[in-house]
Amino acid sequence: MANYLTLTLRRTDICKHILMS
């Protein structure tokens, strides 16, 4: 489960980077 959470957080971080760009 922790792995899934980390993956989700990473994905959100990537989305944020794309939105900020």
PDB file of N, CA and C in Angstrom:
ATOM      1  N   MET A   1       0.840  -1.204   0.000  1.00  0.00           N
ATOM      2  CA  MET A   1       0.000   0.000   0.000  1.00  0.00           C
ATOM      3  C   MET A   1       0.877   1.257   0.000  1.00  0.00           C
ATOM      4  N   ALA A   2       1.941   1.218   0.787  1.00  0.00           N
ATOM      5  CA  ALA A   2       2.831   2.382   0.845  1.00  0.00           C
ATOM      6  C   ALA A   2       3.399   2.677  -0.543  1.00  0.00           C
ATOM      7  N   ASN A   3       3.698   1.599  -1.278  1.00  0.00           N
ATOM      8  CA  ASN A   3       4.237   1.766  -2.622  1.00  0.00           C
ATOM      9  C   ASN A   3       3.235   2.510  -3.494  1.00  0.00           C
ATOM     10  N   TYR A   4       1.958   2.137  -3.388  1.00  0.00           N
ATOM     11  CA  TYR A   4       0.900   2.778  -4.173  1.00  0.00           C
ATOM     12  C   TYR A   4       0.785   4.253  -3.818  1.00  0.00           C
ATOM     13  N   LEU A   5       0.890   4.535  -2.530  1.00  0.00           N
ATOM     14  CA  LEU A   5       0.786   5.921  -2.077  1.00  0.00           C
ATOM     15  C   LEU A   5       1.924   6.749  -2.648  1.00  0.00           C
ATOM     16  N   THR A   6       3.128   6.197  -2.589  1.00  0.00           N
ATOM     17  CA  THR A   6       4.292   6.911  -3.111  1.00  0.00           C
ATOM     18  C   THR A   6       4.120   7.172  -4.601  1.00  0.00           C
ATOM     19  N   LEU A   7       3.588   6.177  -5.295  1.00  0.00           N
ATOM     20  CA  LEU A   7       3.378   6.333  -6.738  1.00  0.00           C
ATOM     21  C   LEU A   7       2.378   7.450  -7.012  1.00  0.00           C
ATOM     22  N   THR A   8       1.309   7.475  -6.242  1.00  0.00           N
ATOM     23  CA  THR A   8       0.292   8.504  -6.430  1.00  0.00           C
ATOM     24  C   THR A   8       0.879   9.887  -6.157  1.00  0.00           C
ATOM     25  N   LEU A   9       1.646   9.983  -5.088  1.00  0.00           N
ATOM     26  CA  LEU A   9       2.253  11.268  -4.748  1.00  0.00           C
ATOM     27  C   LEU A   9       3.197  11.724  -5.853  1.00  0.00           C
ATOM     28  N   ARG A  10       3.958  10.770  -6.397  1.00  0.00           N
ATOM     29  CA  ARG A  10       4.889  11.103  -7.484  1.00  0.00           C
ATOM     30  C   ARG A  10       4.119  11.599  -8.684  1.00  0.00           C
ATOM     31  N   ARG A  11       3.018  10.927  -8.980  1.00  0.00           N
ATOM     32  CA  ARG A  11       2.215  11.311 -10.139  1.00  0.00           C
ATOM     33  C   ARG A  11       1.668  12.719  -9.956  1.00  0.00           C
ATOM     34  N   THR A  12       1.202  13.011  -8.752  1.00  0.00           N
ATOM     35  CA  THR A  12       0.679  14.346  -8.465  1.00  0.00           C
ATOM     36  C   THR A  12       1.775  15.384  -8.638  1.00  0.00           C
ATOM     37  N   ASP A  13       2.977  15.052  -8.181  1.00  0.00           N
ATOM     38  CA  ASP A  13       4.108  15.966  -8.297  1.00  0.00           C
ATOM     39  C   ASP A  13       4.407  16.251  -9.763  1.00  0.00           C
ATOM     40  N   ILE A  14       4.344  15.206 -10.582  1.00  0.00           N
ATOM     41  CA  ILE A  14       4.605  15.379 -12.020  1.00  0.00           C
ATOM     42  C   ILE A  14       3.524  16.273 -12.621  1.00  0.00           C
ATOM     43  N   CYS A  15       2.281  16.026 -12.260  1.00  0.00           N
ATOM     44  CA  CYS A  15       1.173  16.840 -12.780  1.00  0.00           C
ATOM     45  C   CYS A  15       1.368  18.294 -12.385  1.00  0.00           C
ATOM     46  N   LYS A  16       1.793  18.522 -11.166  1.00  0.00           N
ATOM     47  CA  LYS A  16       2.029  19.889 -10.696  1.00  0.00           C
ATOM     48  C   LYS A  16       3.117  20.543 -11.528  1.00  0.00           C
ATOM     49  N   HIS A  17       4.172  19.798 -11.807  1.00  0.00           N
ATOM     50  CA  HIS A  17       5.271  20.336 -12.601  1.00  0.00           C
ATOM     51  C   HIS A  17       4.781  20.715 -13.989  1.00  0.00           C
ATOM     52  N   ILE A  18       3.933  19.871 -14.568  1.00  0.00           N
ATOM     53  CA  ILE A  18       3.406  20.140 -15.916  1.00  0.00           C
ATOM     54  C   ILE A  18       2.517  21.384 -15.878  1.00  0.00           C
ATOM     55  N   LEU A  19       1.677  21.479 -14.863  1.00  0.00           N
ATOM     56  CA  LEU A  19       0.781  22.627 -14.751  1.00  0.00           C
ATOM     57  C   LEU A  19       1.568  23.914 -14.543  1.00  0.00           C
ATOM     58  N   MET A  20       2.631  23.835 -13.741  1.00  0.00           N
ATOM     59  CA  MET A  20       3.444  25.020 -13.469  1.00  0.00           C
ATOM     60  C   MET A  20       4.223  25.458 -14.701  1.00  0.00           C
ATOM     61  N   SER A  21       4.649  24.488 -15.500  1.00  0.00           N
ATOM     62  CA  SER A  21       5.439  24.810 -16.688  1.00  0.00           C
ATOM     63  C   SER A  21       4.649  25.684 -17.646  1.00  0.00           C
TER      64      SER A  21
END
